[in-house]
Amino acid sequence: MKNQAVIAIVEDDDALREVLCDTAQLAGYEVLPFRDGSDCLRGLRSATVDLVISDLQMAPMDGLGLLRELRRTHRELPFVLMTAHGTIQSAIDAMRLGATDYLVKPFEAEVLIAGLDQWLPKRLEAAGERDMIAEDPATRRVLELARRTAKAVTSEARSHVTLAQGDLAILDLLGITQGAVALTKVDRVPPARSAEVAAQVTALLATTTLAGSPVVPCAAPTGAGISELRALLQTAQTQHAARAADGGLRLAIDRSFLLDGAGRVVTGTVYSGAVSVGDALVVAPSGLEVRVRGIHSQNRQAERAGAGLRCGINLAGADLRRYELHRGDWLVTPALASCATRLGVTLRLCASEARALRDRTPVHVHLGAADVGGRIGLLQDGPLAPGATCPAVLTLDAPLLAVRGDRFVIRDQSATRTLGGGVVLEPLPFPRALSRSRRLALLAAMAADGAADALNQLIDQLPEGIEAGWFARCWNLSPTTMAALISAAGLHEVSLPEGERLLVPSTSWEALCAAMLAAVAAHHEQAPAQTGLPEAQLGAALGTATSPRLRLAATDALVRAGQLQRKAGQLCLPGHRPVLPAADLRLLDTVCVELRRLGLQAPALQDLCALLKLESPPLREFLERMAYLGQLVKVGRYRYYLPADIDELARLASTLAAQCADGQFTAAQYRDHTGIGRNTAIEVLEYFDRVGLTQRRGQVRRLRRGVG
């Protein structure tokens, strides 16, 4: 024999199979004939061949099915397909599955023999590196086109798999847990191929949050799978929790354009709340104020659109023509307009990443429709390993609007690769400076499942109180919902001078007020000659660490309730009367008579000495002692006031602030309002700054707390 190679010939036409076998045997090859693909597979269990030549159209297993099965068990075995109905699509399918060559019937015996000599000596070469053996020029052109197309399709298929994995990673990072896969055009392929792709899709989803999602084979022309898919969608609609209708409106703008006869129109998805015609809204982060002229939702005009709906909003506003609205802007209620350049988050790095993520890595942050550059600040020691999660701070290049629970995705600096993503926990910076340990505790509390649990954990971690406005803004809570949370948690709302409300446990607030009253009473017993406990010494008298602004709020509350009295910076219980020696009482009466005569223009020390005809050192020592006891008030180095006059000057400061449009006034305005001298006015205002009644900002001042 010329050759010892064994050839399997698979052909369901008996006559043609016999001719092919005879041709190969005459050329010196050993031949194993088979009727169809199934017959061939059974034969190859006990026999070894060097080449398979198979017809394309056979039953029950055709040539492509045989090729697919052999590629699983005999990857390097040369395989030649032949058919009398050659098409570009069938050639593409054959080459994509790894066929060595493709013959179009009829062909001459010389073509087959030439092919055998070519395929067998090079059986270890890649099929794409072999020359085709077809002699007909038209067939050659068809096969060459098929090979190029198959190569392109294979490359495209690989890229589609990569893209699909990237898209699935984004869905995973966004927390999408419910879905269904529509496997389309199943009428174009055999059932076996459809089942194979369904299995591949299931395997692709197995490591994501969409694991176990149903795969529905569909074909629009035949209607196959359409009813099943519709039933799945209807079931999902009834089971899926609706977006929160509570809280303010948030609409992520993804398009903005001008429409003839209507003006500015924006489109986007309502994330929360609802929008109605006539609503006054704000565009964030620009702060542009607008009004809703019209709403288009669900392909029709509407008066209202709720959370979860995509809609178009026709806007009106005086400044709309001067400002450009961009993709990534938000349309929100005024209470939600505040944005931030720092977000506290929990961050997860994709497990597919080859390297760990380092601190201060520049990234693109995608949230809603916005794409903002920024850097990552890891709140842990060392880099973040692939697949790991840690708390972090995103420092952004531009302000971004977010609420607690928003999902985000980060990409590399060139925006070509998805790195990871996470959940926003702190959409607005906490109003007070926090150490790293306390910030970690805050983020851990904000990661709770609901606002109620988060509020309870925050109160445990930060007993000095939580700003109600900050918490409601972070969670996008309506006033009604916030009030219900405060009541359920047993919290007390403390009104702060700047208008904010501080939330503290009711028991802690009551204990603080009781401790303050006890501290003032104890001071009266220890120093009966003093008017009261100096307010600046209250923190030390309590013996426990408390927030200064919480002490101030508690003091104001007790004064308003009549349980404490504030006299020229000293706190005393109602009815307390200081007890002085007789000599001190006589001199104090003399000083008070002179001070009352002069009114609000208190004299300096030298002028008072001249009026009383007393030496400066002993009078100064007496005045200092009376100021310590609270009988007088020292506002400057050499100027003393009666407590009642100081109260009147404070009242005048309050009325002046109320008369000013912005609540701020200058020293000159205060001088003119009170009728006292310039130097005296400055000394009085500096005293008010020290005791916390006023706050200086440059050349102006404002009240920090109420007078009383």
XYZ file of C-alpha atoms in Angstrom:
708
model
C 0.000 0.000 0.000
C 1.130 3.477 -0.814
C -0.168 4.965 2.466
C -1.098 3.528 5.858
C -3.410 6.415 6.795
C -6.976 5.532 7.752
C -9.831 7.633 6.390
C -13.401 7.695 7.697
C -15.928 8.441 4.954
C -19.385 9.435 6.182
C -22.090 9.546 3.484
C -25.782 8.573 3.630
C -25.926 7.958 -0.177
C -24.783 4.321 -0.586
C -23.637 4.693 -4.197
C -21.637 7.851 -3.571
C -20.134 6.391 -0.406
C -18.954 3.364 -2.400
C -17.384 5.568 -5.095
C -15.565 7.648 -2.507
C -14.287 4.574 -0.729
C -13.055 3.029 -3.992
C -11.280 6.246 -4.971
C -9.465 6.450 -1.625
C -8.553 2.750 -1.633
C -7.157 2.974 -5.184
C -4.985 5.845 -3.922
C -3.574 3.522 -1.266
C -5.533 4.611 1.802
C -7.383 2.431 4.272
C -11.094 3.366 4.480
C -13.780 3.035 7.166
C -17.273 3.748 5.726
C -20.167 5.124 7.854
C -23.787 5.947 7.015
C -24.246 9.099 9.172
C -22.733 11.047 12.025
C -24.073 8.835 14.781
C -22.729 5.729 13.041
C -19.327 7.394 12.748
C -19.200 8.307 16.429
C -19.974 4.732 17.415
C -17.277 3.417 15.076
C -14.620 5.802 16.326
C -15.038 4.489 19.850
C -13.082 1.387 18.816
C -11.166 2.610 15.789
C -8.605 5.326 15.097
C -8.616 7.359 11.917
C -6.379 10.073 10.466
C -9.014 11.964 8.487
C -12.796 12.306 8.373
C -14.632 13.187 5.145
C -18.325 13.771 5.814
C -21.412 14.838 3.942
C -23.140 17.921 5.359
C -26.818 16.958 5.215
C -27.559 13.619 6.897
C -29.964 12.203 9.427
C -30.177 11.717 12.334
C -26.839 13.558 12.828
C -25.612 15.872 10.104
C -22.052 16.799 9.266
C -21.930 19.922 11.433
C -23.197 17.971 14.414
C -20.514 15.327 13.828
C -17.843 18.026 13.498
C -19.004 19.641 16.723
C -18.845 16.346 18.633
C -15.430 15.408 17.241
C -13.975 18.782 18.145
C -14.726 17.959 21.776
C -12.883 14.643 21.719
C -10.501 14.829 18.703
C -9.400 18.445 18.469
C -6.549 17.846 15.966
C -8.349 15.391 13.697
C -8.651 16.797 10.125
C -12.263 17.064 9.051
C -13.515 17.784 5.513
C -17.149 18.652 4.790
C -18.775 18.087 1.406
C -22.198 19.130 0.165
C -24.178 19.523 -3.012
C -25.865 22.691 -1.672
C -22.921 24.939 -0.955
C -23.701 28.366 0.468
C -21.564 31.061 2.046
C -23.397 30.628 5.373
C -22.795 26.880 5.511
C -19.141 27.421 4.656
C -18.877 30.048 7.417
C -20.434 27.649 9.924
C -18.043 24.886 8.908
C -14.937 27.046 9.159
C -16.071 28.528 12.468
C -16.431 25.047 13.947
C -12.929 24.145 12.754
C -13.418 22.276 9.447
C -10.204 21.638 7.555
C -11.793 22.151 4.161
C -15.112 22.390 2.361
C -15.920 20.563 -0.912
C -18.852 21.381 -3.159
C -20.343 18.406 -5.015
C -19.862 17.293 -7.654
C -16.068 17.156 -7.807
C -13.623 15.035 -9.801
C -11.733 12.103 -8.298
C -8.471 13.964 -8.898
C -9.688 16.719 -6.596
C -10.311 14.213 -3.791
C -6.967 12.476 -4.282
C -5.081 15.788 -4.335
C -6.827 16.752 -1.161
C -5.949 13.500 0.580
C -2.271 13.989 -0.220
C -2.503 17.530 1.166
C -4.604 17.028 4.304
C -2.906 13.982 5.734
C 0.777 15.001 5.691
C -0.160 18.320 7.352
C -2.740 17.102 9.833
C -1.016 18.864 12.705
C -1.152 22.246 10.967
C -3.931 24.710 11.650
C -6.786 24.359 9.223
C -6.574 28.025 8.294
C -2.965 27.580 7.060
C -3.808 24.950 4.419
C -4.407 25.715 0.781
C -7.796 24.871 -0.597
C -7.925 22.097 -3.147
C -11.006 23.126 -5.099
C -10.061 23.599 -8.736
C -13.144 25.502 -9.813
C -12.292 29.257 -9.578
C -15.832 30.185 -8.459
C -15.694 27.590 -5.682
C -12.317 28.900 -4.614
C -13.673 32.450 -4.340
C -16.659 31.261 -2.304
C -14.444 29.280 0.052
C -11.962 32.126 0.479
C -14.814 34.506 1.311
C -16.201 31.935 3.738
C -12.882 31.575 5.521
C -12.383 35.308 5.877
C -15.948 35.732 7.108
C -15.606 32.828 9.541
C -12.409 34.298 10.926
C -14.069 37.693 11.338
C -17.147 36.139 12.917
C -15.000 34.130 15.327
C -13.049 37.237 16.288
C -16.278 39.187 16.678
C -17.776 36.392 18.761
C -14.778 36.505 21.089
C -15.093 40.276 21.407
C -18.818 39.877 22.089
C -18.024 37.422 24.894
C -15.559 39.925 26.346
C -18.120 42.707 26.050
C -20.793 40.495 27.591
C -18.526 39.752 30.535
C -17.865 43.477 30.974
C -21.565 44.279 30.794
C -22.333 41.538 33.300
C -19.675 42.944 35.624
C -21.404 46.338 35.484
C -24.801 44.741 36.191
C -23.198 42.891 39.070
C -21.716 46.111 40.477
C -25.077 47.863 40.112
C -26.715 45.139 42.211
C -29.124 43.899 39.521
C -30.403 40.603 40.941
C -33.474 39.915 38.824
C -33.426 39.306 35.082
C -34.186 37.027 32.167
C -32.267 36.193 28.993
C -34.080 36.210 25.652
C -32.239 33.842 23.306
C -33.419 35.162 19.948
C -33.556 33.727 16.400
C -33.639 30.126 17.577
C -35.591 29.284 14.424
C -32.375 29.836 12.462
C -30.393 27.052 14.188
C -30.950 23.392 15.155
C -32.378 22.733 18.642
C -29.059 21.291 19.740
C -27.312 24.567 18.988
C -29.951 26.516 20.874
C -29.539 24.279 23.905
C -25.759 24.615 23.692
C -25.898 28.429 23.678
C -28.424 28.420 26.532
C -26.001 26.336 28.585
C -23.173 28.736 27.764
C -25.270 31.727 28.843
C -26.218 29.988 32.091
C -22.545 29.311 32.788
C -21.691 32.935 32.007
C -24.260 34.162 34.546
C -23.330 31.643 37.237
C -20.765 33.886 38.953
C -22.866 37.072 38.887
C -25.870 38.436 40.755
C -28.013 37.185 37.847
C -27.144 33.544 38.516
C -30.130 31.284 37.942
C -31.934 33.732 35.675
C -34.186 31.934 33.168
C -33.023 31.620 29.560
C -35.960 31.785 27.143
C -35.407 30.654 23.508
C -37.425 33.005 21.286
C -38.284 33.368 17.615
C -40.397 36.336 16.546
C -41.553 34.889 13.167
C -42.913 31.712 14.757
C -43.868 33.223 18.111
C -41.830 30.599 19.960
C -41.059 31.632 23.551
C -42.815 35.002 23.298
C -45.685 34.093 25.617
C -43.272 32.593 28.148
C -41.129 35.719 28.066
C -44.195 37.936 28.482
C -45.318 35.884 31.485
C -41.878 36.242 33.077
C -41.949 40.006 32.649
C -45.449 40.283 34.090
C -44.489 38.163 37.091
C -41.362 40.240 37.651
C -43.421 43.414 37.521
C -45.711 42.214 40.288
C -42.892 40.855 42.459
C -40.377 43.659 42.013
C -40.467 46.303 44.725
C -41.478 49.688 43.392
C -39.028 52.561 43.563
C -39.451 54.750 46.594
C -42.165 57.334 46.030
C -41.252 58.960 49.342
C -38.738 61.777 49.435
C -37.875 64.435 46.910
C -37.777 64.156 43.142
C -34.563 63.015 41.482
C -34.492 62.773 37.699
C -31.190 61.913 36.004
C -30.912 64.035 32.852
C -29.449 62.130 29.899
C -30.598 64.423 27.065
C -31.300 68.140 26.723
C -32.539 69.912 23.597
C -34.636 72.809 22.315
C -37.993 72.095 20.703
C -39.727 74.599 18.459
C -42.763 76.041 20.175
C -41.907 74.409 23.514
C -38.419 75.531 24.480
C -36.066 73.528 26.674
C -36.834 69.827 27.070
C -34.886 67.305 29.144
C -35.324 63.548 29.229
C -34.349 61.030 31.854
C -35.475 58.493 34.427
C -37.206 59.403 37.690
C -35.091 57.794 40.410
C -37.321 58.793 43.318
C -40.261 60.965 44.235
C -42.642 62.346 41.624
C -42.920 65.361 39.339
C -46.075 67.270 38.407
C -46.848 70.094 36.046
C -46.195 73.412 37.781
C -43.560 72.091 40.215
C -40.675 74.423 41.095
C -37.435 72.465 40.743
C -33.680 72.985 40.702
C -31.072 71.750 38.228
C -28.092 70.355 40.141
C -25.247 71.023 40.436
C -25.693 74.415 38.717
C -28.501 75.512 41.073
C -30.623 76.807 38.185
C -34.245 77.314 39.251
C -36.868 76.045 36.777
C -40.569 75.287 36.566
C -42.273 72.287 34.937
C -44.392 73.341 31.931
C -45.285 69.891 30.654
C -44.586 66.163 31.048
C -44.437 63.466 28.374
C -44.418 59.893 29.675
C -45.401 56.506 28.273
C -45.790 58.047 24.781
C -48.435 60.539 25.886
C -48.891 63.805 27.706
C -49.178 63.463 31.473
C -49.830 65.628 34.494
C -47.587 63.573 36.760
C -44.712 61.074 36.523
C -43.565 58.847 39.378
C -40.457 56.934 40.355
C -39.244 54.353 37.843
C -40.724 56.075 34.785
C -38.775 57.513 31.908
C -40.167 60.850 30.787
C -39.535 64.108 29.004
C -39.915 67.355 30.955
C -40.622 70.701 29.300
C -38.963 73.356 31.466
C -39.451 77.066 31.892
C -37.162 79.487 33.677
C -35.785 82.993 33.454
C -32.167 81.827 33.128
C -32.657 78.781 30.901
C -31.251 80.544 27.847
C -28.122 81.602 29.690
C -27.251 78.176 31.089
C -26.636 74.955 29.206
C -28.051 71.732 30.662
C -25.798 68.705 30.279
C -26.025 64.947 30.436
C -25.306 63.996 34.024
C -27.206 66.920 35.565
C -30.089 66.207 37.942
C -33.554 67.703 38.130
C -34.449 67.750 41.832
C -36.608 69.346 44.468
C -34.890 72.310 46.181
C -34.241 70.312 49.365
C -32.024 67.905 47.402
C -30.001 70.466 45.456
C -26.855 70.199 47.615
C -23.963 68.396 45.905
C -20.542 67.288 47.114
C -17.038 66.657 45.822
C -16.370 63.979 48.467
C -18.429 60.809 48.784
C -18.077 58.175 51.483
C -18.584 54.788 49.822
C -18.052 51.084 50.062
C -15.877 50.032 47.123
C -15.438 46.620 45.456
C -12.696 45.846 42.955
C -13.627 43.444 40.154
C -12.242 39.959 40.690
C -11.109 39.935 37.046
C -8.578 42.699 37.690
C -4.969 41.548 37.421
C -3.583 44.042 39.941
C -4.626 45.468 43.274
C -6.054 48.989 43.413
C -3.779 51.526 45.071
C -4.720 54.521 47.154
C -5.095 57.811 45.247
C -5.694 56.015 41.928
C -7.307 58.350 39.347
C -10.601 56.981 37.987
C -13.794 57.854 36.143
C -16.855 57.729 38.407
C -20.180 56.873 36.725
C -23.290 57.608 38.785
C -26.711 58.121 37.243
C -25.984 59.673 33.863
C -22.883 61.522 35.117
C -19.242 60.767 34.325
C -16.901 62.605 36.713
C -13.171 62.249 37.203
C -11.752 61.744 40.645
C -9.403 59.844 42.907
C -9.934 56.982 45.321
C -8.984 57.291 48.973
C -8.893 53.839 50.555
C -9.793 53.721 54.254
C -7.579 50.732 54.875
C -3.886 49.983 55.078
C -2.447 48.847 51.752
C -4.041 48.391 48.316
C -7.409 46.777 47.603
C -7.063 43.208 46.301
C -9.116 41.974 43.305
C -12.555 40.825 44.449
C -12.189 42.541 47.833
C -14.319 45.308 49.362
C -13.406 48.173 51.669
C -14.706 51.601 52.766
C -13.306 54.501 50.777
C -13.685 58.191 49.996
C -14.130 59.400 46.415
C -12.617 62.849 45.868
C -14.234 64.214 42.707
C -13.134 66.821 40.179
C -16.652 68.306 40.035
C -19.676 68.369 42.381
C -21.931 65.332 42.147
C -25.440 64.754 43.471
C -26.102 61.461 45.214
C -28.138 59.919 48.017
C -27.391 57.019 50.301
C -27.725 53.708 48.452
C -26.847 55.012 44.969
C -24.767 52.553 42.981
C -21.732 53.713 41.036
C -19.138 52.226 38.683
C -15.491 53.239 38.372
C -13.388 52.883 35.237
C -9.706 53.454 34.650
C -8.312 56.879 33.806
C -8.611 56.270 30.063
C -12.221 55.043 30.526
C -11.518 51.793 28.653
C -11.800 49.235 31.463
C -14.277 48.728 34.291
C -12.354 48.508 37.568
C -15.149 48.093 40.082
C -17.928 49.952 41.810
C -19.913 50.141 44.979
C -22.558 51.916 47.032
C -22.694 55.527 48.213
C -22.993 55.681 52.010
C -22.167 59.317 52.768
C -23.433 61.494 49.892
C -22.759 64.714 51.823
C -19.783 65.214 54.156
C -20.672 64.885 57.816
C -21.111 68.390 59.285
C -18.314 67.880 61.799
C -14.691 66.792 61.488
C -14.212 63.112 62.305
C -11.173 60.990 63.025
C -10.519 58.012 60.775
C -11.900 55.553 63.326
C -15.098 57.560 63.810
C -15.515 57.970 60.046
C -15.266 54.197 59.644
C -17.898 53.820 62.362
C -20.119 56.354 60.569
C -19.818 54.526 57.240
C -20.546 51.204 58.955
C -23.703 52.671 60.476
C -24.803 54.185 57.146
C -24.391 50.745 55.542
C -27.341 49.435 57.574
C -30.288 47.959 55.694
C -32.648 50.831 56.410
C -32.769 54.430 57.618
C -34.158 53.422 61.021
C -31.307 50.991 61.733
C -28.759 53.505 60.449
C -30.119 56.251 62.707
C -29.978 54.021 65.784
C -26.414 52.944 65.020
C -25.304 56.530 64.376
C -26.721 57.667 67.718
C -24.802 54.845 69.429
C -21.566 55.816 67.654
C -22.000 59.610 67.960
C -23.763 60.336 71.277
C -23.173 64.089 70.861
C -25.961 64.028 68.290
C -26.776 63.750 64.599
C -27.849 66.659 62.410
C -31.420 65.897 61.342
C -31.135 67.849 58.094
C -27.978 66.020 57.061
C -29.477 62.602 57.773
C -32.747 63.365 55.967
C -30.821 64.692 52.943
C -28.526 61.658 52.831
C -31.458 59.227 52.814
C -33.821 61.501 50.833
C -36.526 61.340 53.512
C -39.672 63.437 53.559
C -40.434 65.491 56.714
C -43.230 63.066 57.624
C -40.977 60.017 57.341
C -38.198 61.746 59.262
C -40.565 62.687 62.073
C -41.773 59.086 62.316
C -38.163 57.827 62.540
C -37.337 60.327 65.293
C -40.387 59.298 67.296
C -39.725 55.576 66.874
C -36.088 55.958 67.933
C -37.005 57.934 71.068
C -34.913 60.961 70.067
C -35.142 64.585 71.119
C -34.812 67.404 68.586
C -32.528 70.153 69.797
C -32.829 73.483 67.978
C -29.381 74.925 67.292
C -28.697 78.665 66.890
C -27.788 78.274 63.203
C -31.226 76.808 62.503
C -30.161 73.158 62.342
C -31.834 70.466 64.420
C -29.674 68.093 66.420
C -30.975 64.626 67.268
C -29.973 63.185 70.651
C -31.495 60.402 72.770
C -34.290 61.771 74.939
C -32.789 60.127 78.020
C -29.386 61.721 77.343
C -30.954 65.133 76.851
C -32.907 64.910 80.085
C -29.810 63.719 81.934
C -27.756 66.636 80.552
C -30.339 69.209 81.610
C -30.565 67.688 85.089
C -26.764 67.673 85.404
C -26.569 71.350 84.399
C -29.140 72.360 86.998
C -27.283 70.338 89.623
C -23.954 71.971 88.680
C -25.421 75.486 89.023
C -27.008 74.591 92.377
C -23.720 73.174 93.649
C -21.921 76.371 92.641
C -24.440 78.454 94.587
C -23.641 76.439 97.710
C -19.875 76.725 97.219
C -19.854 80.442 96.296
C -22.975 82.122 97.700
C -21.539 85.577 97.081
C -21.411 85.010 93.325
C -24.318 85.814 91.069
C -23.989 82.460 89.343
C -21.781 79.956 87.560
C -19.844 81.544 84.675
C -21.144 79.964 81.485
C -17.607 79.346 80.246
C -16.985 77.113 83.301
C -20.095 74.995 82.811
C -18.316 72.260 80.845
C -15.733 71.739 83.590
C -18.431 71.796 86.262
C -20.349 68.971 84.557
C -17.350 66.649 84.795
C -18.192 64.788 81.583
C -17.208 65.484 77.985
C -20.100 67.162 76.196
C -20.317 69.048 72.945
C -20.085 72.878 73.460
C -22.964 73.503 71.062
C -25.066 70.867 72.848
C -24.378 72.576 76.191
C -25.307 75.928 74.655
C -28.530 74.489 73.236
C -29.406 72.938 76.601
C -28.666 76.237 78.371
C -30.930 78.145 75.979
C -33.685 75.575 76.466
C -33.453 75.805 80.268
C -33.461 79.601 80.126
C -36.533 79.586 77.886
C -38.235 77.167 80.263
C -37.479 79.443 83.234
C -35.386 76.827 85.020
C -32.198 78.884 84.657
C -31.417 82.565 84.412
C -28.592 84.045 82.385
C -27.162 87.208 83.945
C -24.297 88.811 82.073
C -22.667 85.526 81.121
C -23.421 83.762 84.416
C -26.027 81.097 85.068
C -28.086 81.021 88.210
C -31.223 79.413 89.533
C -34.381 81.531 89.774
C -34.578 83.284 93.160
C -30.847 83.110 93.899
C -29.526 86.212 95.688
C -25.801 86.656 96.311
C -24.700 87.417 99.893
C -21.995 90.133 100.280
C -20.219 91.679 103.304
C -21.653 95.016 104.509
C -18.615 97.082 103.380
C -18.763 95.550 99.906
C -22.494 96.212 99.726
C -22.032 99.927 100.556
C -19.296 100.427 97.951
C -21.219 98.384 95.379
C -24.292 100.567 95.911
C -22.173 103.669 95.315
C -20.716 102.224 92.100
C -24.133 101.068 90.865
C -25.675 104.511 91.465
C -22.991 106.141 89.325
C -23.267 103.517 86.573
C -27.055 103.878 86.447
C -26.686 107.625 86.125
C -24.401 107.276 83.108
C -26.653 104.689 81.423
C -25.287 102.561 78.567
C -22.148 104.692 78.205
C -20.185 103.090 81.056
C -17.083 105.054 82.054
C -13.540 103.775 81.859
C -11.779 102.927 85.128
C -9.903 106.267 85.405
C -13.107 108.241 84.831
C -14.944 106.167 87.442
C -12.123 106.751 89.971
C -12.429 110.497 89.411
C -16.200 110.405 89.839
C -15.997 108.373 93.067
C -12.830 110.134 94.279
C -11.118 106.787 94.902
C -7.641 105.491 94.140
C -7.337 103.290 91.090
C -5.662 100.141 92.540
C -8.146 99.439 95.368
C -11.155 100.323 93.192
C -9.904 98.101 90.383
C -9.420 95.191 92.806
C -12.971 95.704 94.095
C -14.451 95.869 90.580
C -12.586 92.711 89.566
C -13.978 90.913 92.621
C -17.521 92.106 91.902
C -17.170 90.978 88.277
C -16.061 87.555 89.475
C -19.100 87.388 91.782
C -21.370 88.417 88.928
C -22.423 91.746 90.435
C -20.738 93.600 87.564
C -19.686 92.683 84.043
C -16.177 93.349 82.776
C -16.400 94.035 79.043
C -12.907 95.466 78.539
C -9.674 95.884 80.400
C -10.840 99.065 82.175
C -14.619 99.108 81.612
C -17.366 97.563 83.763
C -21.140 97.393 83.283
C -24.172 96.574 85.339
C -25.697 93.194 84.323
C -28.985 94.909 83.452
C -27.193 97.312 81.102
C -25.415 94.417 79.394
C -28.767 92.706 78.901
C -30.103 95.906 77.316
C -27.077 96.184 75.007
C -27.614 92.542 73.980
C -31.275 93.256 73.264
C -30.275 96.218 71.100
C -27.867 93.970 69.159
C -30.729 91.557 68.551
C -33.081 94.275 67.291
C -30.355 95.689 65.036
C -29.702 92.254 63.520
C -33.425 91.828 62.886
C -33.533 95.171 61.070
C -30.640 94.244 58.736
C -31.653 92.300 55.623
C -28.914 89.677 55.998
C -28.833 89.720 59.808
C -25.321 91.224 59.817
C -24.224 94.617 61.138
C -21.045 96.633 61.569
C -19.578 98.267 64.675
C -20.536 101.682 63.307
C -24.154 100.582 62.875
C -24.205 99.260 66.434
C -22.674 102.492 67.760
C -25.363 104.567 66.058
C -28.125 102.190 67.173
C -27.106 102.270 70.872
C -25.863 105.858 71.092
C -22.607 104.888 72.841
C -19.107 105.906 71.788
C -17.080 104.147 69.122
C -14.466 102.656 71.478
C -17.151 101.555 73.917
C -19.168 99.913 71.123
C -16.124 97.975 69.957
C -15.356 96.768 73.503
C -18.973 95.674 74.029
C -19.088 93.793 70.697
C -15.782 92.051 71.426
C -17.230 90.975 74.782
C -20.295 89.599 72.989
C -17.954 87.696 70.654
C -16.191 86.120 73.644
C -19.370 84.978 75.368
C -20.821 83.569 72.132
C -23.649 86.029 71.577
C -22.215 87.322 68.292
C -19.789 86.045 65.692
C -17.450 88.296 63.748
C -16.912 87.789 60.025
C -14.523 90.375 58.720
C -16.018 93.798 59.426
C -19.521 92.517 60.215
C -21.122 90.486 62.958
C -24.172 88.267 63.303
C -26.016 86.774 66.262
C -25.035 83.225 67.181
C -27.873 82.611 69.630
C -31.014 84.215 70.918
C -30.995 86.799 73.662
C -32.484 85.732 76.980
